[in-house]
Tab-separated table of C-alpha atoms in Angstrom:
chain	number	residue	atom	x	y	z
A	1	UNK	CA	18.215	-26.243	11.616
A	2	UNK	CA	19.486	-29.908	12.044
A	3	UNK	CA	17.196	-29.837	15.065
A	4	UNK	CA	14.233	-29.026	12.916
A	5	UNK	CA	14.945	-31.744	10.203
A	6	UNK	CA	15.110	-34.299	13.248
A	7	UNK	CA	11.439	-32.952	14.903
A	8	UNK	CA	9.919	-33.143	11.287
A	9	UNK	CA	11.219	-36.418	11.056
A	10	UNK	CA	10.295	-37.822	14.066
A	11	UNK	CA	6.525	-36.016	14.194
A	12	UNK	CA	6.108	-37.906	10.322
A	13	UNK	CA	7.177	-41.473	12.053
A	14	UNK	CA	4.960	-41.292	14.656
A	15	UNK	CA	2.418	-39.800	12.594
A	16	UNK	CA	2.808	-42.766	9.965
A	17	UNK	CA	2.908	-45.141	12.826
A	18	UNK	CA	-0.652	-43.719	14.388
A	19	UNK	CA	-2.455	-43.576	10.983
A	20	UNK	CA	-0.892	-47.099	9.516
A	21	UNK	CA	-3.201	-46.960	6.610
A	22	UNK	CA	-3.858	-43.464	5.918
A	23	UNK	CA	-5.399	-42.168	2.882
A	24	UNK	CA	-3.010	-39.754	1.537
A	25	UNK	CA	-5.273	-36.603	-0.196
A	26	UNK	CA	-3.866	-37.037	-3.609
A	27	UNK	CA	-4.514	-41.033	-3.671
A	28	UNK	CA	-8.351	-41.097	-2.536
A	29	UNK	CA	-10.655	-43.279	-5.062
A	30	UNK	CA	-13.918	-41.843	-6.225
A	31	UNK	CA	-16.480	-44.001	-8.054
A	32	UNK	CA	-19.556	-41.735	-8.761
A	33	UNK	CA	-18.101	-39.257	-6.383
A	34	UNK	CA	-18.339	-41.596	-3.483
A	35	UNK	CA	-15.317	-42.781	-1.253
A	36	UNK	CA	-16.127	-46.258	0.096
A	37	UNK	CA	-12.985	-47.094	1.728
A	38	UNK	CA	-12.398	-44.974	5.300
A	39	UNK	CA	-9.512	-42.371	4.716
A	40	UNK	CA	-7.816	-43.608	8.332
A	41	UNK	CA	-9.239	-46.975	8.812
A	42	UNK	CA	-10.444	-45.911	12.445
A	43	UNK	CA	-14.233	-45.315	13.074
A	44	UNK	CA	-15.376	-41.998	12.869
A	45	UNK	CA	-16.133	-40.288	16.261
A	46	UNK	CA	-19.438	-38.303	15.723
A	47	UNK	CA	-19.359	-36.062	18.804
A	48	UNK	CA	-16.335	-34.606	17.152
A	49	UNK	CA	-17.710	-34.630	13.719
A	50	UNK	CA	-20.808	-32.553	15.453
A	51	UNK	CA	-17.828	-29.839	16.884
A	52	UNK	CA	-15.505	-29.448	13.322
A	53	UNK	CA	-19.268	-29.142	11.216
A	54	UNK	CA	-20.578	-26.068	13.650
A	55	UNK	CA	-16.781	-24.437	14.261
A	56	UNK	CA	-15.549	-21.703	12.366
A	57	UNK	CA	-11.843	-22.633	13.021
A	58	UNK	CA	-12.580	-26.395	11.596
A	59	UNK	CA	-14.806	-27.437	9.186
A	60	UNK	CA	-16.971	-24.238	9.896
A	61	UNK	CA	-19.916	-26.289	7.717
A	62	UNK	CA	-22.549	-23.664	9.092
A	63	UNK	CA	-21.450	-20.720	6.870
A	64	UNK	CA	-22.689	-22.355	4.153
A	65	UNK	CA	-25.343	-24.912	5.449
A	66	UNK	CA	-27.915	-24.831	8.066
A	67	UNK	CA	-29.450	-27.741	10.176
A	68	UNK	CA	-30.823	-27.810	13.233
A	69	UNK	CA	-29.232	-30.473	15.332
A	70	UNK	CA	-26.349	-27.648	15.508
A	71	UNK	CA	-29.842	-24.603	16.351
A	72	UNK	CA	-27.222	-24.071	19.121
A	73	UNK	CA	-24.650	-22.335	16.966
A	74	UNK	CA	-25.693	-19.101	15.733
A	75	UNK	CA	-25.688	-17.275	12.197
A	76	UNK	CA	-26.017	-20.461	9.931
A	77	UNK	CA	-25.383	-19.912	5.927
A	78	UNK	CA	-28.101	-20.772	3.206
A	79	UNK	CA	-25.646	-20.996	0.296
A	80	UNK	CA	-26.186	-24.566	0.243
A	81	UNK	CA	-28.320	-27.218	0.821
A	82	UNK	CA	-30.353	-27.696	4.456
A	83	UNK	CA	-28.367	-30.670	6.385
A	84	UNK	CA	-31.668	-31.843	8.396
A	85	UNK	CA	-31.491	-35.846	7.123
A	86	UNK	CA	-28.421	-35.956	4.954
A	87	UNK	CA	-27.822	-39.155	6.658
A	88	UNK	CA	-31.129	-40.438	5.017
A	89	UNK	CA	-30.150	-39.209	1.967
A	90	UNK	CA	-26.795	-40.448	1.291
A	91	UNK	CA	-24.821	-43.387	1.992
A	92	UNK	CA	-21.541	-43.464	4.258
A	93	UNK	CA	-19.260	-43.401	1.009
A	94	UNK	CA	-21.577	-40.897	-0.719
A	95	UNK	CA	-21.410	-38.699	2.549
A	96	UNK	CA	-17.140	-39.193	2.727
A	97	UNK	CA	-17.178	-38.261	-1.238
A	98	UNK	CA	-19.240	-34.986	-0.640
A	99	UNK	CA	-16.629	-33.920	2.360
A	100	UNK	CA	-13.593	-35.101	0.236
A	101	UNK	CA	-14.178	-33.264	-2.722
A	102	UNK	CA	-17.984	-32.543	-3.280
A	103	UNK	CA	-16.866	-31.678	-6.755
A	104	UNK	CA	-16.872	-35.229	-7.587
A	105	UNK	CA	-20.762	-35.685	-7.001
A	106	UNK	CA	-21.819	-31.906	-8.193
A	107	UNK	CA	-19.255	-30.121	-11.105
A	108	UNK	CA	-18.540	-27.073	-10.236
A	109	UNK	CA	-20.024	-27.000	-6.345
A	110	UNK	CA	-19.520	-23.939	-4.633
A	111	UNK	CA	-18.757	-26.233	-1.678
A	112	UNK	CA	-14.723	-26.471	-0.592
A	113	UNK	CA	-12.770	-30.102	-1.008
A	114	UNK	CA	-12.296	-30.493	2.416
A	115	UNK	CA	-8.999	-33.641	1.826
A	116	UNK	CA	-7.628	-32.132	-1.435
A	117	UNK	CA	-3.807	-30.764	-1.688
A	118	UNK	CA	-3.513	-30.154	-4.981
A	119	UNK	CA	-4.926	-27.686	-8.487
A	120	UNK	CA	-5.386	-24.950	-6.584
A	121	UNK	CA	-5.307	-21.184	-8.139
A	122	UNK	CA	-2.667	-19.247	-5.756
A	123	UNK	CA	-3.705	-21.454	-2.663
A	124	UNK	CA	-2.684	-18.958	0.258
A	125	UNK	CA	-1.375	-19.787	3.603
A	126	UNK	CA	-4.904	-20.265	5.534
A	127	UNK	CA	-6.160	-16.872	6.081
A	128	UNK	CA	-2.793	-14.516	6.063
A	129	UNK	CA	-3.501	-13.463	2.258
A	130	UNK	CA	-0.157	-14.555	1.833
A	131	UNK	CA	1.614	-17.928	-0.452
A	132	UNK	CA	0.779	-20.966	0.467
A	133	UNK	CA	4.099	-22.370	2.081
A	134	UNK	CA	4.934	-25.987	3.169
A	135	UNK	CA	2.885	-25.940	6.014
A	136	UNK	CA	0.120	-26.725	3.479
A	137	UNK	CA	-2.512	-28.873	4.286
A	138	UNK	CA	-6.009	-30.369	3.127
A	139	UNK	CA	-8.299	-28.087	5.490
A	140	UNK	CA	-9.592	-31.234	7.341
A	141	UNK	CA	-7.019	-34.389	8.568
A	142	UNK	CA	-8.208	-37.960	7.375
A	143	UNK	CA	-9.567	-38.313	10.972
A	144	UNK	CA	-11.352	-35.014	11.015
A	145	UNK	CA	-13.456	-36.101	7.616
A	146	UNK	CA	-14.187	-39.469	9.061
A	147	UNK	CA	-15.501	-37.626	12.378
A	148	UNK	CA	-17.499	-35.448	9.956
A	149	UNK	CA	-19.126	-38.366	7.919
A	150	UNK	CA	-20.108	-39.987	11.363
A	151	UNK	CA	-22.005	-36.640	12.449
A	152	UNK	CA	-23.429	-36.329	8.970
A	153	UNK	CA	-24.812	-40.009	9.146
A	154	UNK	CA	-26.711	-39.444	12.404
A	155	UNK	CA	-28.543	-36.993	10.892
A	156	UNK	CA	-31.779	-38.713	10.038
A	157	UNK	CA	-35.494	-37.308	9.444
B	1	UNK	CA	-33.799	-24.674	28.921
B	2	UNK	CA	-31.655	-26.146	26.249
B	3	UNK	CA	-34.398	-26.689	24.186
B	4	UNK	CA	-36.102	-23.641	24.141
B	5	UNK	CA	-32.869	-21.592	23.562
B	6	UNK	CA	-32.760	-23.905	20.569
B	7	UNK	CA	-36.139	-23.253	19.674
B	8	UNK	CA	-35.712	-19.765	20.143
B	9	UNK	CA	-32.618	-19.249	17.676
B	10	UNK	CA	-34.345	-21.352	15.288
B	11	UNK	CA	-36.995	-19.315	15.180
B	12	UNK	CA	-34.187	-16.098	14.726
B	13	UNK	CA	-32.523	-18.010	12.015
B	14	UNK	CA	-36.044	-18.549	10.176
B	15	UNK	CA	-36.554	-14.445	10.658
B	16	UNK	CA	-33.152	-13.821	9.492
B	17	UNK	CA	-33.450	-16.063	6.586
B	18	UNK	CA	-36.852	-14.145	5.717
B	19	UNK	CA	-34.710	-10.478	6.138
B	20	UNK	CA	-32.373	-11.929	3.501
B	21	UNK	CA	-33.635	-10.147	0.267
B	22	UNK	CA	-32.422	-7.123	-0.226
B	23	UNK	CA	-35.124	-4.250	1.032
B	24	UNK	CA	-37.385	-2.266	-1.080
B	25	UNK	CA	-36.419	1.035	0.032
B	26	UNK	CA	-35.152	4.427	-1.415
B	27	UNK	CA	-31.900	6.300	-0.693
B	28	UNK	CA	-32.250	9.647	-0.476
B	29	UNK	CA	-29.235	11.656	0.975
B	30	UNK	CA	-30.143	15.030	3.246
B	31	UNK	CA	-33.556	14.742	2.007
B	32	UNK	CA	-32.609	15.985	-1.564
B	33	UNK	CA	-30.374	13.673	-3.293
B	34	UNK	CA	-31.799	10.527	-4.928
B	35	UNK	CA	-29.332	8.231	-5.721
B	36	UNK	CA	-30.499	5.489	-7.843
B	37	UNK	CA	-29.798	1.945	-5.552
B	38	UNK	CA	-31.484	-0.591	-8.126
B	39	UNK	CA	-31.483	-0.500	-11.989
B	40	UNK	CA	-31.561	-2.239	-14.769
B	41	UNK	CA	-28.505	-4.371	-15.500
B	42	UNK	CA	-25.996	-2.798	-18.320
B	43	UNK	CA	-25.825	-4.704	-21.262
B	44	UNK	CA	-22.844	-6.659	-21.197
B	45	UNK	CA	-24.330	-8.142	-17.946
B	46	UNK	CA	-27.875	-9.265	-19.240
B	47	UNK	CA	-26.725	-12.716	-19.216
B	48	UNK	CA	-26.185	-12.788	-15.243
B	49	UNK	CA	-28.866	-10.031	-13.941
B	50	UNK	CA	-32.077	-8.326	-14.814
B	51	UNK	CA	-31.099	-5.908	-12.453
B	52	UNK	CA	-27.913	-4.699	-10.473
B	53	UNK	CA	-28.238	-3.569	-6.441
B	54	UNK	CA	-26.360	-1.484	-4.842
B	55	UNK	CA	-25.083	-3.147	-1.505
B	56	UNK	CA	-26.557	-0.247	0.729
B	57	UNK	CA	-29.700	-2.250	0.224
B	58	UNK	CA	-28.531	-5.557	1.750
B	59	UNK	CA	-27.563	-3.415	5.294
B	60	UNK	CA	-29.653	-3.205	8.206
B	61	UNK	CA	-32.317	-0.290	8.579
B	62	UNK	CA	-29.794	1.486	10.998
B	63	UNK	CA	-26.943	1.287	8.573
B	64	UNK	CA	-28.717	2.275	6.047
B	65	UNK	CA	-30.619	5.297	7.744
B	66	UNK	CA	-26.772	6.222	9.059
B	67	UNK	CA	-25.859	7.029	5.263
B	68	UNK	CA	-29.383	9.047	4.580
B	69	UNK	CA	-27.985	12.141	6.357
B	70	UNK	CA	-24.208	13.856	6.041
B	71	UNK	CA	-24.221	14.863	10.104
B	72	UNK	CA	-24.918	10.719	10.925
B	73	UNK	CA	-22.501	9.908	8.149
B	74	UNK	CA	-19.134	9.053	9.803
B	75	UNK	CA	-17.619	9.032	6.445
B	76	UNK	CA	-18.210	13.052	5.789
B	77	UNK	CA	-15.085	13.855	8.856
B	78	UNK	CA	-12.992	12.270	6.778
B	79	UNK	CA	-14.213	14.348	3.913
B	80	UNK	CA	-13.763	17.601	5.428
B	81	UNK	CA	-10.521	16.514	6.301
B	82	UNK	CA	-9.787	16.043	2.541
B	83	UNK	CA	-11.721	19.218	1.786
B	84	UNK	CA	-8.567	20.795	3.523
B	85	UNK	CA	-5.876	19.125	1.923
B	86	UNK	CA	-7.712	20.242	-1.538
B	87	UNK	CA	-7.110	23.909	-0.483
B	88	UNK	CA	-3.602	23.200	0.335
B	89	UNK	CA	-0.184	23.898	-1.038
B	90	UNK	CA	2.076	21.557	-1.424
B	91	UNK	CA	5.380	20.079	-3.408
B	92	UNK	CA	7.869	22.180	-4.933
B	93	UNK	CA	5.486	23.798	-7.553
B	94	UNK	CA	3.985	25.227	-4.632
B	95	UNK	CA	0.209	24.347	-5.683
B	96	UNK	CA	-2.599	23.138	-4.532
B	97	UNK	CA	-5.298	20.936	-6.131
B	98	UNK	CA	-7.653	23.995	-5.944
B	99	UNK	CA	-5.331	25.720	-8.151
B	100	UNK	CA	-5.906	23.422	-11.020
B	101	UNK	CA	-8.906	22.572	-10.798
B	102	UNK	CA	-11.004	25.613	-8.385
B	103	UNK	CA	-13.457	24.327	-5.978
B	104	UNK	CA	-13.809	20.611	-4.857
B	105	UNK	CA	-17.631	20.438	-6.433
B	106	UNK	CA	-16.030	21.272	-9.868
B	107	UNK	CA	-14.820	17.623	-10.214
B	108	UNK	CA	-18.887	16.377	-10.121
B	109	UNK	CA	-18.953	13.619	-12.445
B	110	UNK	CA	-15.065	12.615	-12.163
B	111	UNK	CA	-15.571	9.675	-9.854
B	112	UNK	CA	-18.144	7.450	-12.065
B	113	UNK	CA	-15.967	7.529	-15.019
B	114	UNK	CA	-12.949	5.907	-12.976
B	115	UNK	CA	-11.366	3.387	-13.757
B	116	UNK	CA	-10.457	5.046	-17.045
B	117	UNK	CA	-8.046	4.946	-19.780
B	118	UNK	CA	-5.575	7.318	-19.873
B	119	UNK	CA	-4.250	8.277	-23.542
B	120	UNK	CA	-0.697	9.779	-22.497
B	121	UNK	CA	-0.098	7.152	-19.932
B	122	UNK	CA	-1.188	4.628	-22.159
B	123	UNK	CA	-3.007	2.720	-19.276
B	124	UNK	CA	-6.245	2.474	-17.226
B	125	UNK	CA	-5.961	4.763	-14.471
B	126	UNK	CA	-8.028	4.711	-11.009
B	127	UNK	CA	-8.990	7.513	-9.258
B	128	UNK	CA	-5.881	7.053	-6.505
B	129	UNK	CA	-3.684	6.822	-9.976
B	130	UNK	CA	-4.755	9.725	-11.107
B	131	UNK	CA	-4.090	11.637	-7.899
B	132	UNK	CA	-0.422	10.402	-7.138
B	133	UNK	CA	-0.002	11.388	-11.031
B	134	UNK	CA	-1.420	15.035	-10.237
B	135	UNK	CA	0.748	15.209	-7.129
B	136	UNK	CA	4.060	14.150	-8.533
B	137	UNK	CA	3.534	15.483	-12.210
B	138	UNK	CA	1.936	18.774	-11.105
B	139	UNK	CA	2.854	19.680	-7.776
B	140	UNK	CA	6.368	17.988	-7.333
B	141	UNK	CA	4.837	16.810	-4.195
B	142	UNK	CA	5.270	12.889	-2.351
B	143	UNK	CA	3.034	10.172	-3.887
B	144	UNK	CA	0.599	9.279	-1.011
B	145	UNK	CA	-0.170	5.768	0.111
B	146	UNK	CA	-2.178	3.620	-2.224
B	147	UNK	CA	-4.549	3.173	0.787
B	148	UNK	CA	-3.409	5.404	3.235
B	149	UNK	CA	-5.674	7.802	5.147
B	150	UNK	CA	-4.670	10.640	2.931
B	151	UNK	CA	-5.770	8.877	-0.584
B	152	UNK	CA	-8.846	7.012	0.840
B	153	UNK	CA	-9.755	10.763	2.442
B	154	UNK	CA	-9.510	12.324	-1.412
B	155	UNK	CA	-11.103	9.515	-2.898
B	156	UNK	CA	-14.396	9.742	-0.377
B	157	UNK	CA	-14.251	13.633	-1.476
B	158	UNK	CA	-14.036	13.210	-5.286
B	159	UNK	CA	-16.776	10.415	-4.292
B	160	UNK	CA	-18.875	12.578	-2.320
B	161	UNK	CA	-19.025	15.432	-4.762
B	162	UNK	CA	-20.803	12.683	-7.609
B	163	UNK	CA	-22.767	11.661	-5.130
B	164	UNK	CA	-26.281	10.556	-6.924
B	165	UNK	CA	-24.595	10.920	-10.208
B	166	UNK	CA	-24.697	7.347	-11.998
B	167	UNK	CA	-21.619	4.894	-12.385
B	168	UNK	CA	-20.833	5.151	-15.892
B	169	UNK	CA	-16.763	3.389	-16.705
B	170	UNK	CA	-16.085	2.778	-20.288
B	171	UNK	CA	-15.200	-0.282	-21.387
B	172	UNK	CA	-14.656	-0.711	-24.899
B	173	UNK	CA	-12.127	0.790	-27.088
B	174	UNK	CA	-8.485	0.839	-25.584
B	175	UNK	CA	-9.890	-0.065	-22.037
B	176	UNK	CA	-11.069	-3.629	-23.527
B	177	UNK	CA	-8.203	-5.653	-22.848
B	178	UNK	CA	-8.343	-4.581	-19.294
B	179	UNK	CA	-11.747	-5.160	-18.888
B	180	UNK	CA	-11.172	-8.641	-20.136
B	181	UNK	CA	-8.535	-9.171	-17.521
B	182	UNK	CA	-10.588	-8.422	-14.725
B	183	UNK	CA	-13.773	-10.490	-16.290
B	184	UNK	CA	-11.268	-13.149	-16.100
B	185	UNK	CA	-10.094	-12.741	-12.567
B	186	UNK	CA	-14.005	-12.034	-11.558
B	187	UNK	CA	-14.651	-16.057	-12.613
B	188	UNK	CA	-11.629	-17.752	-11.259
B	189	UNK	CA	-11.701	-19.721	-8.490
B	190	UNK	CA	-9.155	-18.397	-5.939
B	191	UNK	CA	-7.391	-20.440	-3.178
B	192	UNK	CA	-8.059	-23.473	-1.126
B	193	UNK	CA	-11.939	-23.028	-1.039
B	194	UNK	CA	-11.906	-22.319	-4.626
B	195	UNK	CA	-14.021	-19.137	-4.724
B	196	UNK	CA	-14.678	-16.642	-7.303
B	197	UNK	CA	-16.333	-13.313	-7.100
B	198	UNK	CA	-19.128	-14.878	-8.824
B	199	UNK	CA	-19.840	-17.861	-6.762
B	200	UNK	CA	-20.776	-15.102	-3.754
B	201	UNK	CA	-21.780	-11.912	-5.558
B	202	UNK	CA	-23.716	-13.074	-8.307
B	203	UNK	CA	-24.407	-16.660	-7.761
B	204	UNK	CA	-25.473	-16.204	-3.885
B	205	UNK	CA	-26.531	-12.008	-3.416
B	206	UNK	CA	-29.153	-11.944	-1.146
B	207	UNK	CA	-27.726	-15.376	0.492
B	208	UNK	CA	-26.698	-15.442	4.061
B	209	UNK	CA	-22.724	-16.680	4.421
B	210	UNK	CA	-22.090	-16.831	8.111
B	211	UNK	CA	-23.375	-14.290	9.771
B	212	UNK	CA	-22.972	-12.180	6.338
B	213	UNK	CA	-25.544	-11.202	4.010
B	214	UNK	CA	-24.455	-11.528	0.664
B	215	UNK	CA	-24.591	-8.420	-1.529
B	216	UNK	CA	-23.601	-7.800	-5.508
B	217	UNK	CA	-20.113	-6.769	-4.659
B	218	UNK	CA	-20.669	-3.597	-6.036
B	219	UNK	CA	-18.161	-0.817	-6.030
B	220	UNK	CA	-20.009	2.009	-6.096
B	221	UNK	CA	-20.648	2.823	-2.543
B	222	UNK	CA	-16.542	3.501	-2.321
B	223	UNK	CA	-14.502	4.305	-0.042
B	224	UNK	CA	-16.845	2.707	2.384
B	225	UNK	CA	-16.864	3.440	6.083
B	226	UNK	CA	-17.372	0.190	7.846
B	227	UNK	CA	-18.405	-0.063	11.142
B	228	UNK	CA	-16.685	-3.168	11.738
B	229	UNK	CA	-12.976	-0.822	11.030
B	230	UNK	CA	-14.463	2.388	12.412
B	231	UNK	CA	-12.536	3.866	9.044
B	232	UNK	CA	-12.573	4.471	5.318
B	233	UNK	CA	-11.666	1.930	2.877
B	234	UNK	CA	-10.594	1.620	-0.335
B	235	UNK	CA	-11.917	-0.907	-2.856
B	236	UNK	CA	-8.690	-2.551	-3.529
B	237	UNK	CA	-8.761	-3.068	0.498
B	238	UNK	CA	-12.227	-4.908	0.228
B	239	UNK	CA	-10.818	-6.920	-3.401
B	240	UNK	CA	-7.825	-8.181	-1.104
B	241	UNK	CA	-10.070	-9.174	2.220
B	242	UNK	CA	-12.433	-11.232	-0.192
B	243	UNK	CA	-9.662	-13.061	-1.817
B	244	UNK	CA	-8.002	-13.709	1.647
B	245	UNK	CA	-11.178	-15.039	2.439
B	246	UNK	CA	-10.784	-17.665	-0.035
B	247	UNK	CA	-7.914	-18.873	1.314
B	248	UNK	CA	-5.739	-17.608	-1.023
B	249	UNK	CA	-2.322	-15.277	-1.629
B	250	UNK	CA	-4.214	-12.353	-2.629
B	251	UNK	CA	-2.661	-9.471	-5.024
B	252	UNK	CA	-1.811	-5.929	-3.880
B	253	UNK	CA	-3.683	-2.632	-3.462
B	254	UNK	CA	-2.792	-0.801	-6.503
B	255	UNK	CA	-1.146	-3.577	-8.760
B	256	UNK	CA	-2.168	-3.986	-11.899
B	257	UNK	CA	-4.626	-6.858	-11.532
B	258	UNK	CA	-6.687	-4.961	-9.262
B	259	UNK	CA	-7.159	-2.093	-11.344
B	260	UNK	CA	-8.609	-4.607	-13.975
B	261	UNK	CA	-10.714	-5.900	-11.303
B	262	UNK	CA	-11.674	-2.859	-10.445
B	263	UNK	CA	-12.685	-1.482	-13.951
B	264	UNK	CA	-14.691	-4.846	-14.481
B	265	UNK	CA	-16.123	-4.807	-11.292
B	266	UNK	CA	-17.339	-0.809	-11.372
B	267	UNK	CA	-18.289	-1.711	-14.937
B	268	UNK	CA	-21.095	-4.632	-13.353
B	269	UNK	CA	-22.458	-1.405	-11.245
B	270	UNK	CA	-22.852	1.348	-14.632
B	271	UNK	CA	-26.351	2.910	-14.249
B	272	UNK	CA	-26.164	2.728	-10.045
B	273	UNK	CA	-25.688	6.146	-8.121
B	274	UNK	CA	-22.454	7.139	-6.496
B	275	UNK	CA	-22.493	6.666	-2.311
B	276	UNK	CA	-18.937	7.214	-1.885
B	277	UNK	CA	-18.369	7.532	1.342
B	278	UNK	CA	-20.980	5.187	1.658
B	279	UNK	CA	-22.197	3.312	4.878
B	280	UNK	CA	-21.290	-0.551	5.654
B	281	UNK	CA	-20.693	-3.133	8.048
């Protein structure tokens, strides 16, 4: 038990000493559903942004979207909008809004807030069915949504 | 070689995308039965459809041709296994459900009236409530497992007896309140992707999500045999997989929420044909 306390302790300092000015989920800014300030401060790493968007155990983008930088991985979703260009389309902060909480931009979205901890309706622990307990977390780390937005970005016409 | 792979899934994704309506196509069962897969939406849905779909035709042309005949159908063992348990006595009253009610095709037209309020109870029963009621109340036998093999068995043989017959719940009257309930739960956005019913069954049917094509969520293919389980399942099993898949602490087979889901839900499908034991993935 006092063991436990100690790790937890320990993991958060050297977490808080990695990510010095991480964006905490619940104090992100939005103006017109855009997030101009990077969530960890560190430059997004776009090969890894390319991995979370086509993986189903990350951001697992492709259920939804399809685009064909990713033709690779197959059985992409049409629920939403084609991804070819996005990073024509929208800016850097528009494109770290959308992943944040695309909410912000479009009321209602079907699309998940992928940094967002809180007013959920019986969040669940991932995909047990069961209570969300305090492992709860936003379903991409600060780093993993600046990845993403780097990926996105490339994507031009 | 990268390339052309790439080109060549593109061009499967494209197809795919093109395969994503559902399919004009008829189901008739053992080359007599018509049931009725497409229809005009009931009333209190003309806001949301023209018309409602049964999810047989959003399956591939094998799955579908699987449910077209009872010998391909690997739903109809578990049938005949319930067939038996129909004829048998059990409990301390020493009955069987024959007894009450004679031969199995006697309850035709049971199954699309379910969910359904129950006067004496004072509550909207499902089918499976109805059965643990007639086994404990009547036969002073063992309630069987909400979802257990013995239930889901009973269920695809009060099913497959309506077979073709249409979907018809009430849902007015003293049911109302329970309808309401599961209206309610049908629009609210479970768990950490914040998904309702409606954002994939009416908002996206027809839709590809992953690698699954999105149907109406309609209940009246049930208990389904999926070929993904290799078994029979219940409809409160398939409420609690979708709301797991939403990232959320989903409710229990049999509580009260999902029997207002489920009346709401059957409600959406009034005027399509009973599968039960239908045919999925």
């Amino acid at each position: 038990m006092k063991i436990s306390v100690i790790t937890a302790l320990a993991a958060g300092v050297i977490a808080s000493g990695v990510y010095a000015e991480e964006v905490a989920p619940t104090a992100v800014s939005f103006e017109d559903g855009a997030v101009a300030q990077s969530l960890t401060g560190v430059a997004g790493d776009s090969a890894n942004g390319r991995e979370i968007v086509g993986d189903k155990g990350q951001g697992n983008c492709v259920a939804c979207h399809m685009l064909t930088d990713l033709a690779d991985v197959p059985f992409q979703g049409n629920i939403g909008p084609n991804l070819d260009g996005v990073g024509d389309r929208w800016s850097e902060a528009d494109l770290r809004g959308l992943v944040v909480n695309a909410k912000m931009m479009f009321e209602d979205s079907m699309m998940p807030s992928f940094y967002r901890t809180e007013g959920y309706t019986r969040p669940g622990n991932a995909y047990t069915g069961k209570a969300a307990d305090d492992t709860f977390a936003p379903l991409l780390s600060a780093q993993q949504v600046e990845d993403v937005v780097a990926y996105l970005a490339t994507l031009k016409e | 070689m990268r390339k052309l792979t790439g080109a060549v899934l593109a061009t499967l994704l494209t197809t795919s995308a093109a395969f994503a309506d559902p399919v004009d196509d008829t189901l008739i069962l053992n080359e007599e039965t018509e049931v009725v897969v497409r229809t005009a939406a009931p009333e209190h849905l003309a806001d949301a459809f023209d018309e409602v779909m049964s999810g047989w035709l959003f399956r591939g042309d094998e799955t579908r041709a699987m449910q077209m005949d009872d010998f391909d159908n690997p739903g109809m063992i578990f049938v005949e296994q319930a067939e038996d348990k129909w004829n048998t006595a059990e409990g301390t009253a020493g009955k069987s459900c024959a007894d009450c009610h004679g031969a199995s095709e006697e309850m035709a037209g049971v199954r699309p009236t379910y969910p359904k309020w129950n006067a004496d109870a004072g509550e909207v029963r499902t089918l499976e409530m109805q059965v643990n009621d007639c086994r404990t109340t009547q036969m002073g036998a063992d309630e069987w497992k909400y979802t257990g093999g013995d239930m889901v068995n009973m269920t695809a043989l009060l099913a497959s007896v309506s077979r073709g017959l249409p979907m018809n719940v009430a849902i007015d009257g003293p049911a109302q309140a329970t309808w309401e309930q599961g209206k309610e739960m049908y629009y609210t956005r479970y768990g950490q992707l914040e998904l309702s019913c409606a954002n994939c069954h009416e908002n996206n049917f027809g839709n590809m999500i992953r690698a699954d094509h999105l149907s109406q969520g309609q209940t009246n293919g049930f208990p389904v045999y999926r070929l993904k389980n290799t078994k029979l399942n219940a409809a409160h099993s398939r409420f609690k997989g979708c709301i797991r898949d939403t990232r959320a602490e989903t409710f229990a087979a049999g509580s009260p929420e999902f029997v207002a889901l489920e009346l709401y839900v059957a409600s959406r499908g009034n005027g399509l044909g009973v599968e039960g034991p239908a045919i999925r993935n």
